[in-house]
Structures are given as C-alpha cells and as structure tokens.
PDB file of C-alpha atoms in Angstrom:
ATOM      1  CA  MET A   1      -1.438  68.010 -77.289  1.00  0.00           C
ATOM      2  CA  THR A   2      -1.225  65.062 -74.975  1.00  0.00           C
ATOM      3  CA  THR A   3      -3.256  64.769 -71.832  1.00  0.00           C
ATOM      4  CA  PRO A   4      -1.161  63.957 -68.790  1.00  0.00           C
ATOM      5  CA  VAL A   5      -2.037  60.617 -67.202  1.00  0.00           C
ATOM      6  CA  GLU A   6      -2.372  60.707 -63.490  1.00  0.00           C
ATOM      7  CA  SER A   7      -0.329  57.991 -61.809  1.00  0.00           C
ATOM      8  CA  PRO A   8      -2.143  56.015 -59.116  1.00  0.00           C
ATOM      9  CA  GLU A   9      -1.275  56.897 -55.598  1.00  0.00           C
ATOM     10  CA  PRO A  10       0.821  54.228 -53.876  1.00  0.00           C
ATOM     11  CA  GLN A  11      -1.250  52.114 -51.547  1.00  0.00           C
ATOM     12  CA  GLN A  12      -0.241  51.907 -47.967  1.00  0.00           C
ATOM     13  CA  PRO A  13       0.499  48.346 -46.659  1.00  0.00           C
ATOM     14  CA  GLN A  14      -2.288  46.889 -44.580  1.00  0.00           C
ATOM     15  CA  TRP A  15      -1.107  45.887 -41.128  1.00  0.00           C
ATOM     16  CA  GLY A  16      -2.863  43.414 -38.886  1.00  0.00           C
ATOM     17  CA  PRO A  17      -3.767  39.754 -38.685  1.00  0.00           C
ATOM     18  CA  PRO A  18      -5.325  37.898 -41.596  1.00  0.00           C
ATOM     19  CA  PRO A  19      -9.121  37.820 -41.727  1.00  0.00           C
ATOM     20  CA  GLY A  20     -10.633  35.333 -39.214  1.00  0.00           C
ATOM     21  CA  CYS A  21      -7.605  35.376 -36.876  1.00  0.00           C
ATOM     22  CA  THR A  22      -7.580  36.963 -33.448  1.00  0.00           C
ATOM     23  CA  PRO A  23      -4.389  38.794 -32.446  1.00  0.00           C
ATOM     24  CA  PRO A  24      -2.518  37.655 -29.335  1.00  0.00           C
ATOM     25  CA  PRO A  25      -3.008  39.582 -26.092  1.00  0.00           C
ATOM     26  CA  VAL A  26      -1.149  42.884 -25.838  1.00  0.00           C
ATOM     27  CA  ASP A  27      -0.083  44.644 -22.625  1.00  0.00           C
ATOM     28  CA  GLY A  28      -1.889  42.167 -20.420  1.00  0.00           C
ATOM     29  CA  TYR A  29      -5.292  42.515 -22.156  1.00  0.00           C
ATOM     30  CA  PRO A  30      -6.729  39.122 -23.110  1.00  0.00           C
ATOM     31  CA  ALA A  31      -7.715  38.504 -26.719  1.00  0.00           C
ATOM     32  CA  THR A  32     -11.175  37.065 -27.199  1.00  0.00           C
ATOM     33  CA  GLY A  33     -11.539  33.797 -29.057  1.00  0.00           C
ATOM     34  CA  TRP A  34      -8.393  32.187 -27.698  1.00  0.00           C
ATOM     35  CA  ALA A  35      -8.889  29.334 -25.174  1.00  0.00           C
ATOM     36  CA  PRO A  36      -6.111  27.528 -23.291  1.00  0.00           C
ATOM     37  CA  GLY A  37      -5.708  23.843 -24.050  1.00  0.00           C
ATOM     38  CA  PRO A  38      -6.482  21.120 -21.489  1.00  0.00           C
ATOM     39  CA  PRO A  39      -3.832  20.560 -18.804  1.00  0.00           C
ATOM     40  CA  LYS A  40      -1.308  17.846 -19.513  1.00  0.00           C
ATOM     41  CA  PHE A  41      -0.760  15.366 -16.702  1.00  0.00           C
ATOM     42  CA  SER A  42       2.399  13.376 -16.114  1.00  0.00           C
ATOM     43  CA  ASN A  43       1.175   9.936 -15.050  1.00  0.00           C
ATOM     44  CA  GLY A  44       4.387   8.063 -15.819  1.00  0.00           C
ATOM     45  CA  LEU A  45       5.446   7.469 -12.204  1.00  0.00           C
ATOM     46  CA  GLY A  46       2.043   6.135 -11.103  1.00  0.00           C
ATOM     47  CA  THR A  47       1.815   3.845 -14.135  1.00  0.00           C
ATOM     48  CA  THR A  48       5.362   2.594 -13.575  1.00  0.00           C
ATOM     49  CA  ALA A  49       4.554   1.951  -9.903  1.00  0.00           C
ATOM     50  CA  ILE A  50       1.473  -0.204 -10.611  1.00  0.00           C
ATOM     51  CA  ILE A  51       3.347  -2.172 -13.308  1.00  0.00           C
ATOM     52  CA  LEU A  52       6.399  -2.822 -11.118  1.00  0.00           C
ATOM     53  CA  GLY A  53       4.182  -3.612  -8.121  1.00  0.00           C
ATOM     54  CA  SER A  54       2.135  -6.156 -10.078  1.00  0.00           C
ATOM     55  CA  ILE A  55       5.233  -7.846 -11.526  1.00  0.00           C
ATOM     56  CA  SER A  56       7.072  -7.977  -8.193  1.00  0.00           C
ATOM     57  CA  THR A  57       4.011  -9.366  -6.361  1.00  0.00           C
ATOM     58  CA  PHE A  58       3.641 -12.134  -8.977  1.00  0.00           C
ATOM     59  CA  ILE A  59       7.362 -12.977  -8.929  1.00  0.00           C
ATOM     60  CA  ALA A  60       7.378 -13.131  -5.116  1.00  0.00           C
ATOM     61  CA  PHE A  61       5.222 -16.293  -5.313  1.00  0.00           C
ATOM     62  CA  LEU A  62       7.697 -18.085  -7.620  1.00  0.00           C
ATOM     63  CA  PRO A  63      10.166 -20.400  -5.798  1.00  0.00           C
ATOM     64  CA  GLY A  64      13.723 -19.122  -5.884  1.00  0.00           C
ATOM     65  CA  LEU A  65      12.836 -15.732  -7.421  1.00  0.00           C
ATOM     66  CA  PHE A  66      11.792 -13.881  -4.282  1.00  0.00           C
ATOM     67  CA  TRP A  67      14.988 -11.781  -4.429  1.00  0.00           C
ATOM     68  CA  ILE A  68      13.756 -10.129  -7.649  1.00  0.00           C
ATOM     69  CA  ALA A  69      10.659  -8.941  -5.770  1.00  0.00           C
ATOM     70  CA  TRP A  70      12.963  -7.405  -3.157  1.00  0.00           C
ATOM     71  CA  ILE A  71      14.488  -5.289  -5.974  1.00  0.00           C
ATOM     72  CA  LEU A  72      11.290  -4.317  -7.805  1.00  0.00           C
ATOM     73  CA  GLY A  73       9.158  -3.847  -4.672  1.00  0.00           C
ATOM     74  CA  PRO A  74      11.060  -0.829  -3.265  1.00  0.00           C
ATOM     75  CA  LEU A  75      11.066   0.776  -6.724  1.00  0.00           C
ATOM     76  CA  ALA A  76       7.283   0.384  -6.972  1.00  0.00           C
ATOM     77  CA  LEU A  77       6.886   1.813  -3.462  1.00  0.00           C
ATOM     78  CA  VAL A  78       9.081   4.857  -4.198  1.00  0.00           C
ATOM     79  CA  PHE A  79       7.480   5.551  -7.586  1.00  0.00           C
ATOM     80  CA  GLY A  80       4.011   5.154  -6.075  1.00  0.00           C
ATOM     81  CA  VAL A  81       4.703   7.634  -3.257  1.00  0.00           C
ATOM     82  CA  ILE A  82       6.212  10.185  -5.672  1.00  0.00           C
ATOM     83  CA  GLY A  83       3.336   9.652  -8.106  1.00  0.00           C
ATOM     84  CA  TYR A  84       0.828  10.228  -5.295  1.00  0.00           C
ATOM     85  CA  ARG A  85       2.590  13.456  -4.368  1.00  0.00           C
ATOM     86  CA  ASN A  86       2.302  14.561  -8.021  1.00  0.00           C
ATOM     87  CA  VAL A  87      -1.443  13.864  -7.829  1.00  0.00           C
ATOM     88  CA  ARG A  88      -1.678  16.031  -4.706  1.00  0.00           C
ATOM     89  CA  LYS A  89       0.192  18.809  -6.547  1.00  0.00           C
ATOM     90  CA  GLY A  90      -2.104  18.578  -9.587  1.00  0.00           C
ATOM     91  CA  LEU A  91       0.681  17.259 -11.863  1.00  0.00           C
ATOM     92  CA  ALA A  92      -1.000  13.858 -12.384  1.00  0.00           C
ATOM     93  CA  ASP A  93      -4.484  12.346 -12.089  1.00  0.00           C
ATOM     94  CA  ASN A  94      -3.820   8.616 -11.588  1.00  0.00           C
ATOM     95  CA  LYS A  95      -4.218   8.445  -7.813  1.00  0.00           C
ATOM     96  CA  SER A  96      -5.395   4.818  -7.809  1.00  0.00           C
ATOM     97  CA  SER A  97      -2.403   3.633  -9.857  1.00  0.00           C
ATOM     98  CA  SER A  98       0.053   5.450  -7.594  1.00  0.00           C
ATOM     99  CA  LEU A  99      -1.493   4.136  -4.357  1.00  0.00           C
ATOM    100  CA  GLY A 100      -1.971   0.652  -5.816  1.00  0.00           C
ATOM    101  CA  GLY A 101       1.640   0.502  -6.980  1.00  0.00           C
ATOM    102  CA  ALA A 102       2.911   1.610  -3.558  1.00  0.00           C
ATOM    103  CA  VAL A 103       0.757  -0.975  -1.763  1.00  0.00           C
ATOM    104  CA  LEU A 104       1.757  -3.794  -4.125  1.00  0.00           C
ATOM    105  CA  GLY A 105       5.394  -2.789  -3.701  1.00  0.00           C
ATOM    106  CA  GLY A 106       5.100  -3.119   0.072  1.00  0.00           C
ATOM    107  CA  VAL A 107       3.248  -6.443  -0.243  1.00  0.00           C
ATOM    108  CA  SER A 108       5.885  -7.861  -2.594  1.00  0.00           C
ATOM    109  CA  MET A 109       8.633  -6.850  -0.155  1.00  0.00           C
ATOM    110  CA  ALA A 110       6.824  -8.683   2.645  1.00  0.00           C
ATOM    111  CA  LEU A 111       6.392 -11.747   0.429  1.00  0.00           C
ATOM    112  CA  ALA A 112      10.078 -11.592  -0.457  1.00  0.00           C
ATOM    113  CA  VAL A 113      10.914 -11.753   3.245  1.00  0.00           C
ATOM    114  CA  VAL A 114       8.651 -14.789   3.559  1.00  0.00           C
ATOM    115  CA  GLY A 115      10.409 -16.414   0.609  1.00  0.00           C
ATOM    116  CA  LEU A 116      13.797 -15.745   2.203  1.00  0.00           C
ATOM    117  CA  ILE A 117      12.699 -17.243   5.521  1.00  0.00           C
ATOM    118  CA  VAL A 118      11.260 -20.331   3.833  1.00  0.00           C
ATOM    119  CA  THR A 119      14.404 -20.807   1.709  1.00  0.00           C
ATOM    120  CA  VAL A 120      16.757 -20.441   4.687  1.00  0.00           C
ATOM    121  CA  THR A 121      14.645 -22.857   6.723  1.00  0.00           C
ATOM    122  CA  MET A 122      14.659 -25.456   3.959  1.00  0.00           C
ATOM    123  CA  VAL A 123      18.435 -25.165   3.525  1.00  0.00           C
ATOM    124  CA  LYS A 124      19.008 -25.550   7.267  1.00  0.00           C
ATOM    125  CA  ASP A 125      16.738 -28.595   7.375  1.00  0.00           C
ATOM    126  CA  ALA A 126      18.556 -30.134   4.429  1.00  0.00           C
ATOM    127  CA  VAL A 127      21.971 -29.568   6.041  1.00  0.00           C
ATOM    128  CA  HIS A 128      20.718 -30.957   9.363  1.00  0.00           C
ATOM    129  CA  ARG A 129      19.303 -34.075   7.720  1.00  0.00           C
ATOM    130  CA  ASP A 130      22.538 -34.584   5.820  1.00  0.00           C
ATOM    131  CA  LYS A 131      24.589 -34.456   9.045  1.00  0.00           C
ATOM    132  CA  GLU A 132      22.234 -36.868  10.776  1.00  0.00           C
ATOM    133  CA  GLY A 133      22.452 -39.238   7.816  1.00  0.00           C
ATOM    134  CA  ARG A 134      26.256 -39.237   7.867  1.00  0.00           C
ATOM    135  CA  THR A 135      26.330 -39.922  11.632  1.00  0.00           C
ATOM    136  CA  THR A 136      23.882 -42.808  11.296  1.00  0.00           C
ATOM    137  CA  ALA A 137      25.873 -44.304   8.419  1.00  0.00           C
ATOM    138  CA  VAL A 138      29.007 -44.478  10.576  1.00  0.00           C
ATOM    139  CA  ALA A 139      27.301 -45.907  13.691  1.00  0.00           C
ATOM    140  CA  ASP A 140      24.990 -48.427  12.018  1.00  0.00           C
ATOM    141  CA  GLU A 141      24.792 -50.390   8.862  1.00  0.00           C
ATOM    142  CA  PRO A 142      23.713 -48.262   5.943  1.00  0.00           C
ATOM    143  CA  SER A 143      20.040 -48.487   5.293  1.00  0.00           C
ATOM    144  CA  TYR A 144      17.596 -46.447   3.283  1.00  0.00           C
ATOM    145  CA  VAL A 145      14.859 -44.836   5.298  1.00  0.00           C
ATOM    146  CA  PRO A 146      12.583 -42.574   3.264  1.00  0.00           C
ATOM    147  CA  ASP A 147      11.842 -39.174   4.739  1.00  0.00           C
ATOM    148  CA  ALA A 148       8.413 -38.656   6.194  1.00  0.00           C
ATOM    149  CA  PRO A 149       6.214 -36.636   3.861  1.00  0.00           C
ATOM    150  CA  ARG A 150       6.293 -32.930   4.661  1.00  0.00           C
ATOM    151  CA  THR A 151       2.916 -31.396   5.339  1.00  0.00           C
ATOM    152  CA  MET A 152       1.977 -27.874   4.324  1.00  0.00           C
ATOM    153  CA  PRO A 153       1.299 -25.427   7.185  1.00  0.00           C
ATOM    154  CA  THR A 154      -2.376 -25.154   8.016  1.00  0.00           C
ATOM    155  CA  PHE A 155      -4.280 -21.900   8.382  1.00  0.00           C
ATOM    156  CA  LYS A 156      -5.004 -20.705  11.889  1.00  0.00           C
ATOM    157  CA  GLU A 157      -8.772 -20.472  12.222  1.00  0.00           C
ATOM    158  CA  LEU A 158     -10.819 -18.021  14.286  1.00  0.00           C
ATOM    159  CA  ARG A 159     -12.995 -19.304  17.101  1.00  0.00           C
ATOM    160  CA  ASN A 160     -15.581 -16.677  16.076  1.00  0.00           C
ATOM    161  CA  PRO A 161     -15.244 -16.121  12.306  1.00  0.00           C
ATOM    162  CA  VAL A 162     -17.827 -13.309  12.040  1.00  0.00           C
ATOM    163  CA  ALA A 163     -17.256  -9.569  12.492  1.00  0.00           C
ATOM    164  CA  VAL A 164     -17.494  -8.361  16.105  1.00  0.00           C
ATOM    165  CA  LYS A 165     -17.991  -4.930  17.659  1.00  0.00           C
ATOM    166  CA  PHE A 166     -15.103  -2.578  18.359  1.00  0.00           C
ATOM    167  CA  GLY A 167     -13.715  -3.177  21.823  1.00  0.00           C
ATOM    168  CA  GLU A 168     -14.252  -6.949  21.577  1.00  0.00           C
ATOM    169  CA  SER A 169     -11.569  -9.565  20.865  1.00  0.00           C
ATOM    170  CA  HIS A 170     -10.897 -12.230  18.263  1.00  0.00           C
ATOM    171  CA  THR A 171      -9.024 -15.397  19.310  1.00  0.00           C
ATOM    172  CA  TYR A 172      -7.391 -17.979  17.017  1.00  0.00           C
ATOM    173  CA  ASP A 173      -7.305 -21.683  17.688  1.00  0.00           C
ATOM    174  CA  ASP A 174      -3.603 -21.461  18.664  1.00  0.00           C
ATOM    175  CA  GLY A 175      -4.328 -18.885  21.397  1.00  0.00           C
ATOM    176  CA  VAL A 176      -3.358 -15.641  19.619  1.00  0.00           C
ATOM    177  CA  THR A 177      -5.807 -12.857  20.574  1.00  0.00           C
ATOM    178  CA  ILE A 178      -6.425  -9.488  18.859  1.00  0.00           C
ATOM    179  CA  THR A 179      -8.418  -6.627  20.410  1.00  0.00           C
ATOM    180  CA  VAL A 180      -9.372  -3.483  18.441  1.00  0.00           C
ATOM    181  CA  ALA A 181     -10.672  -0.438  20.309  1.00  0.00           C
ATOM    182  CA  ALA A 182     -13.349   1.859  18.888  1.00  0.00           C
ATOM    183  CA  PRO A 183     -11.949   4.441  16.408  1.00  0.00           C
ATOM    184  CA  THR A 184     -11.494   7.927  17.882  1.00  0.00           C
ATOM    185  CA  GLU A 185     -11.482  11.124  15.831  1.00  0.00           C
ATOM    186  CA  TYR A 186      -8.561  13.551  16.172  1.00  0.00           C
ATOM    187  CA  THR A 187      -7.313  16.761  14.543  1.00  0.00           C
ATOM    188  CA  PRO A 188      -4.514  15.941  12.079  1.00  0.00           C
ATOM    189  CA  GLY A 189      -1.270  17.888  11.845  1.00  0.00           C
ATOM    190  CA  LYS A 190      -0.289  20.313   9.117  1.00  0.00           C
ATOM    191  CA  ARG A 191       1.863  17.822   7.216  1.00  0.00           C
ATOM    192  CA  VAL A 192      -0.165  14.704   6.443  1.00  0.00           C
ATOM    193  CA  ILE A 193       0.214  12.198   3.618  1.00  0.00           C
ATOM    194  CA  GLY A 194      -2.939  10.413   2.478  1.00  0.00           C
ATOM    195  CA  LEU A 195      -5.569  12.833   3.830  1.00  0.00           C
ATOM    196  CA  GLU A 196      -7.787  14.652   1.311  1.00  0.00           C
ATOM    197  CA  LYS A 197      -9.410  18.037   1.942  1.00  0.00           C
ATOM    198  CA  GLY A 198     -12.647  17.604   3.890  1.00  0.00           C
ATOM    199  CA  ASP A 199     -11.749  14.139   5.226  1.00  0.00           C
ATOM    200  CA  ARG A 200     -12.018  13.263   8.917  1.00  0.00           C
ATOM    201  CA  ALA A 201      -9.117  11.491  10.615  1.00  0.00           C
ATOM    202  CA  PHE A 202      -9.608   8.565  13.046  1.00  0.00           C
ATOM    203  CA  ARG A 203      -7.136   6.672  15.239  1.00  0.00           C
ATOM    204  CA  VAL A 204      -7.407   2.922  15.848  1.00  0.00           C
ATOM    205  CA  ASN A 205      -5.615   1.195  18.757  1.00  0.00           C
ATOM    206  CA  ILE A 206      -4.844  -2.535  18.447  1.00  0.00           C
ATOM    207  CA  THR A 207      -3.596  -5.008  21.056  1.00  0.00           C
ATOM    208  CA  ILE A 208      -2.117  -8.424  20.131  1.00  0.00           C
ATOM    209  CA  THR A 209      -1.538 -11.069  22.815  1.00  0.00           C
ATOM    210  CA  ASN A 210       0.488 -14.153  21.883  1.00  0.00           C
ATOM    211  CA  GLY A 211      -1.187 -17.003  23.746  1.00  0.00           C
ATOM    212  CA  SER A 212       0.443 -19.635  21.528  1.00  0.00           C
ATOM    213  CA  THR A 213       3.600 -21.646  22.180  1.00  0.00           C
ATOM    214  CA  ASP A 214       5.505 -20.182  19.213  1.00  0.00           C
ATOM    215  CA  ALA A 215       6.989 -16.767  18.513  1.00  0.00           C
ATOM    216  CA  LEU A 216       4.832 -14.499  16.354  1.00  0.00           C
ATOM    217  CA  ASN A 217       6.324 -12.340  13.570  1.00  0.00           C
ATOM    218  CA  LEU A 218       4.452  -9.026  13.751  1.00  0.00           C
ATOM    219  CA  ASP A 219       5.976  -7.719  10.502  1.00  0.00           C
ATOM    220  CA  PHE A 220       3.064  -9.378   8.704  1.00  0.00           C
ATOM    221  CA  ALA A 221       0.357  -7.715  10.843  1.00  0.00           C
ATOM    222  CA  GLN A 222      -1.074  -5.231   8.339  1.00  0.00           C
ATOM    223  CA  PRO A 223      -4.500  -3.587   8.944  1.00  0.00           C
ATOM    224  CA  HIS A 224      -7.203  -3.019   6.313  1.00  0.00           C
ATOM    225  CA  ALA A 225     -10.198  -0.691   6.574  1.00  0.00           C
ATOM    226  CA  LYS A 226     -13.355   0.282   4.660  1.00  0.00           C
ATOM    227  CA  ASP A 227     -15.773   3.179   5.090  1.00  0.00           C
ATOM    228  CA  ALA A 228     -19.583   3.158   5.087  1.00  0.00           C
ATOM    229  CA  ASN A 229     -19.609   2.995   1.270  1.00  0.00           C
ATOM    230  CA  GLY A 230     -17.428  -0.125   1.238  1.00  0.00           C
ATOM    231  CA  THR A 231     -14.465   1.810  -0.191  1.00  0.00           C
ATOM    232  CA  ASP A 232     -10.981   0.635   0.806  1.00  0.00           C
ATOM    233  CA  ILE A 233      -9.106   3.262   2.808  1.00  0.00           C
ATOM    234  CA  TYR A 234      -5.420   3.223   3.672  1.00  0.00           C
ATOM    235  CA  ASP A 235      -3.656   4.479   6.776  1.00  0.00           C
ATOM    236  CA  ILE A 236      -2.231   7.978   6.662  1.00  0.00           C
ATOM    237  CA  LEU A 237       1.208   9.233   7.646  1.00  0.00           C
ATOM    238  CA  ASP A 238       0.813  11.849  10.345  1.00  0.00           C
ATOM    239  CA  THR A 239       3.249  12.464  13.205  1.00  0.00           C
ATOM    240  CA  LYS A 240       0.428  13.926  15.282  1.00  0.00           C
ATOM    241  CA  ALA A 241      -1.417  10.592  15.109  1.00  0.00           C
ATOM    242  CA  GLU A 242       1.538   8.879  16.872  1.00  0.00           C
ATOM    243  CA  ARG A 243       1.504   6.018  14.376  1.00  0.00           C
ATOM    244  CA  LYS A 244       2.864   2.810  15.947  1.00  0.00           C
ATOM    245  CA  PRO A 245       3.074  -0.032  13.408  1.00  0.00           C
ATOM    246  CA  PHE A 246       3.731  -3.593  14.551  1.00  0.00           C
ATOM    247  CA  ARG A 247       7.341  -4.723  14.170  1.00  0.00           C
ATOM    248  CA  GLY A 248       9.571  -7.624  15.219  1.00  0.00           C
ATOM    249  CA  GLN A 249       8.939 -10.871  17.095  1.00  0.00           C
ATOM    250  CA  LEU A 250       6.339 -11.381  19.818  1.00  0.00           C
ATOM    251  CA  GLY A 251       7.251 -14.237  22.148  1.00  0.00           C
ATOM    252  CA  PRO A 252       4.781 -16.622  23.815  1.00  0.00           C
ATOM    253  CA  GLY A 253       2.843 -14.858  26.574  1.00  0.00           C
ATOM    254  CA  GLU A 254       3.916 -11.383  25.409  1.00  0.00           C
ATOM    255  CA  GLN A 255       1.681  -8.482  24.360  1.00  0.00           C
ATOM    256  CA  ALA A 256       2.154  -5.729  21.757  1.00  0.00           C
ATOM    257  CA  GLN A 257       0.174  -2.580  20.990  1.00  0.00           C
ATOM    258  CA  GLY A 258      -0.091  -0.703  17.691  1.00  0.00           C
ATOM    259  CA  GLN A 259      -1.809   2.463  16.516  1.00  0.00           C
ATOM    260  CA  TYR A 260      -2.860   3.488  13.012  1.00  0.00           C
ATOM    261  CA  ALA A 261      -4.751   6.459  11.541  1.00  0.00           C
ATOM    262  CA  PHE A 262      -7.244   6.399   8.668  1.00  0.00           C
ATOM    263  CA  PRO A 263      -8.988   9.085   6.548  1.00  0.00           C
ATOM    264  CA  VAL A 264     -12.768   8.914   6.121  1.00  0.00           C
ATOM    265  CA  SER A 265     -14.696  11.195   3.776  1.00  0.00           C
ATOM    266  CA  ALA A 266     -17.455  13.257   5.356  1.00  0.00           C
ATOM    267  CA  ASP A 267     -20.246  11.496   3.455  1.00  0.00           C
ATOM    268  CA  ALA A 268     -18.981   8.038   4.483  1.00  0.00           C
ATOM    269  CA  ALA A 269     -18.166   8.744   8.144  1.00  0.00           C
ATOM    270  CA  LYS A 270     -21.003   6.595   9.469  1.00  0.00           C
ATOM    271  CA  MET A 271     -19.724   3.027   9.649  1.00  0.00           C
ATOM    272  CA  PHE A 272     -16.175   1.706   9.863  1.00  0.00           C
ATOM    273  CA  GLN A 273     -15.007  -1.784   8.945  1.00  0.00           C
ATOM    274  CA  PHE A 274     -11.594  -3.043  10.089  1.00  0.00           C
ATOM    275  CA  SER A 275      -9.705  -6.308   9.507  1.00  0.00           C
ATOM    276  CA  LEU A 276      -6.303  -7.637  10.600  1.00  0.00           C
ATOM    277  CA  ASN A 277      -4.331 -10.865  10.634  1.00  0.00           C
ATOM    278  CA  THR A 278      -1.032 -11.621  12.349  1.00  0.00           C
ATOM    279  CA  GLY A 279       0.640 -13.726   9.689  1.00  0.00           C
ATOM    280  CA  VAL A 280       0.467 -15.396   6.302  1.00  0.00           C
ATOM    281  CA  PHE A 281      -1.336 -18.444   7.679  1.00  0.00           C
ATOM    282  CA  TYR A 282      -3.835 -16.545   9.865  1.00  0.00           C
ATOM    283  CA  ARG A 283      -7.378 -15.824   8.716  1.00  0.00           C
ATOM    284  CA  ASP A 284      -8.538 -12.191   8.685  1.00  0.00           C
ATOM    285  CA  ALA A 285     -10.251 -11.085  11.912  1.00  0.00           C
ATOM    286  CA  GLU A 286     -12.958  -8.451  11.336  1.00  0.00           C
ATOM    287  CA  TRP A 287     -14.565  -5.637  13.352  1.00  0.00           C
ATOM    288  CA  ALA A 288     -17.379  -3.263  12.406  1.00  0.00           C
ATOM    289  CA  GLY A 289     -19.295  -0.435  14.052  1.00  0.00           C
ATOM    290  CA  PRO A 290     -20.481   3.173  13.782  1.00  0.00           C
ATOM    291  CA  LEU A 291     -18.164   6.177  13.898  1.00  0.00           C
ATOM    292  CA  ALA A 292     -18.719   8.842  16.513  1.00  0.00           C
TER     293      ALA A 292
END
C-alpha cells in the first residue's frame, strides 16, 4: 500500500522592492533615504555674454574693425542682462559673468562709436587735402610738399589729481569742470534692476561745465563707484531714482547735470568712492567720503 505524498503548497509571490531599496513616496508621504540632487544652473547666457563682450572690446581697438564690435557689443549686453535676470530668479549662479559681459558690451559699443568718428574724420581730412592739392596744382607749378607729421591727441590732465571731498570740483587743464554732490540715500521703487536684498540705495548728482573752447561729447561720461570694501558697484535701473545719464554734445560755456543711483551693501555703507571722466582722453577725476 503506497503512502500518499503531500504536494508542497504553492508559494505566494513576494511583492515589494528588492532588499536595500527604498520605495518611492506614496500618497504624498515622503520615503526616507531618498535625497534630491543638487540644482542645475543654466549659465550659458552669462558665459556667452562675457565671451562676446571680451571679443568685441578687443576688436574695437583694431583699426577698421570697429563695426564688428558694434554687432557683438549689443549681443553681449542683451545676453548679460538676461543672464543677470536668470541669476535673480535662481536659474543661474554666474552673476559676475553676466554683469561683466553686459558692461564689456556697452564699453565695446562706445569704442565702436569712437572708431567710427575717427574713421570719418580721417576720410574727411584725406578728401579735403586731396581737393587742396588739386587746386594748388592748377594755380602753381607742381611741387611736392610733405605733410606735417600728425600728432596723437594728448590726455587732458587734472589740476588737482588727488581725490577730493563730495561737493568739491575737479577742473581739467582745458577748463572742463566736474562737480559731484554728496550721495543721498533714498527708498527704491518696487521694480529695480541691480539692487540685492538688504542693500541701501544712494543717488549721486553730477554737474559738468564745459569751460573749454571745443564741444564736449557727453556720451563717454560714464561713472564708476566703489564701496567701503573697495568692491566695484554699478548703477541700478530704478524709475524712482530719476536716473539722468549724460547724452549728446555740450558746447563751450554750457552746463549739463546727470543723476545716477548705486546699491551699497549694509556692511559696506560707510565710505563711498566715485570717479568720472568726460571723454577718452580725459583722466579720471575722483571723489571720496563717508555715507550718511
């Protein structure tokens, strides 16, 4: 008589994650052991801005190639501004590259304008000399008279080259005078570009008097500032600050006023250093003093 063999009971499948693995969160309950990865920043615009700004600034110094800087400069400025906005939104972390690219883009555009002016002036002089040469050849016997050597423009020097107090004036040897009033603190508006949280905002009023005999191009009058730590700070865009940049030509005996606003961090709001020149061939005039 045979003994019946009991068949093994079928095993139920084991559900669940493999050993050592933590299941994903269910119904909004977080699963322990899982950590989010580091945030990924998109720094492409800021990097592109600093590269284009550097290239355009270098090209602007090359004779005959200033027009390339006029193409690359605006691109660097636009990419820098957009990159800075991404930094403010937390989408990027290369603030210095974005701001540096925007500044270099603006500088290269200014240099491109200088290159255009110099080129046009040289062409006009060449055409004028050619006409005078043809007239002289008809009236007199032809003779070769070499042109007088052209001298490079000299820098306009300051009568007082050291930094002065706010409220005082700097005068150049050609008679151009710049006066910078003491910075005044104000409450910025709700929409401000270039102002970090916790910064204090200050307005600076500038007066330029053209005491020279030549017209002065104020498009090149760009201010620079540093805080008590020696850190470069750049003017902010704020409609409430009533920003009035210098623009256009200033004739002999005329006067122009400009107003700029600057951010200063709370820990560096002790001293303020300010510098300005009115053209490519003017030395920087400097002011320094405490902040209220």
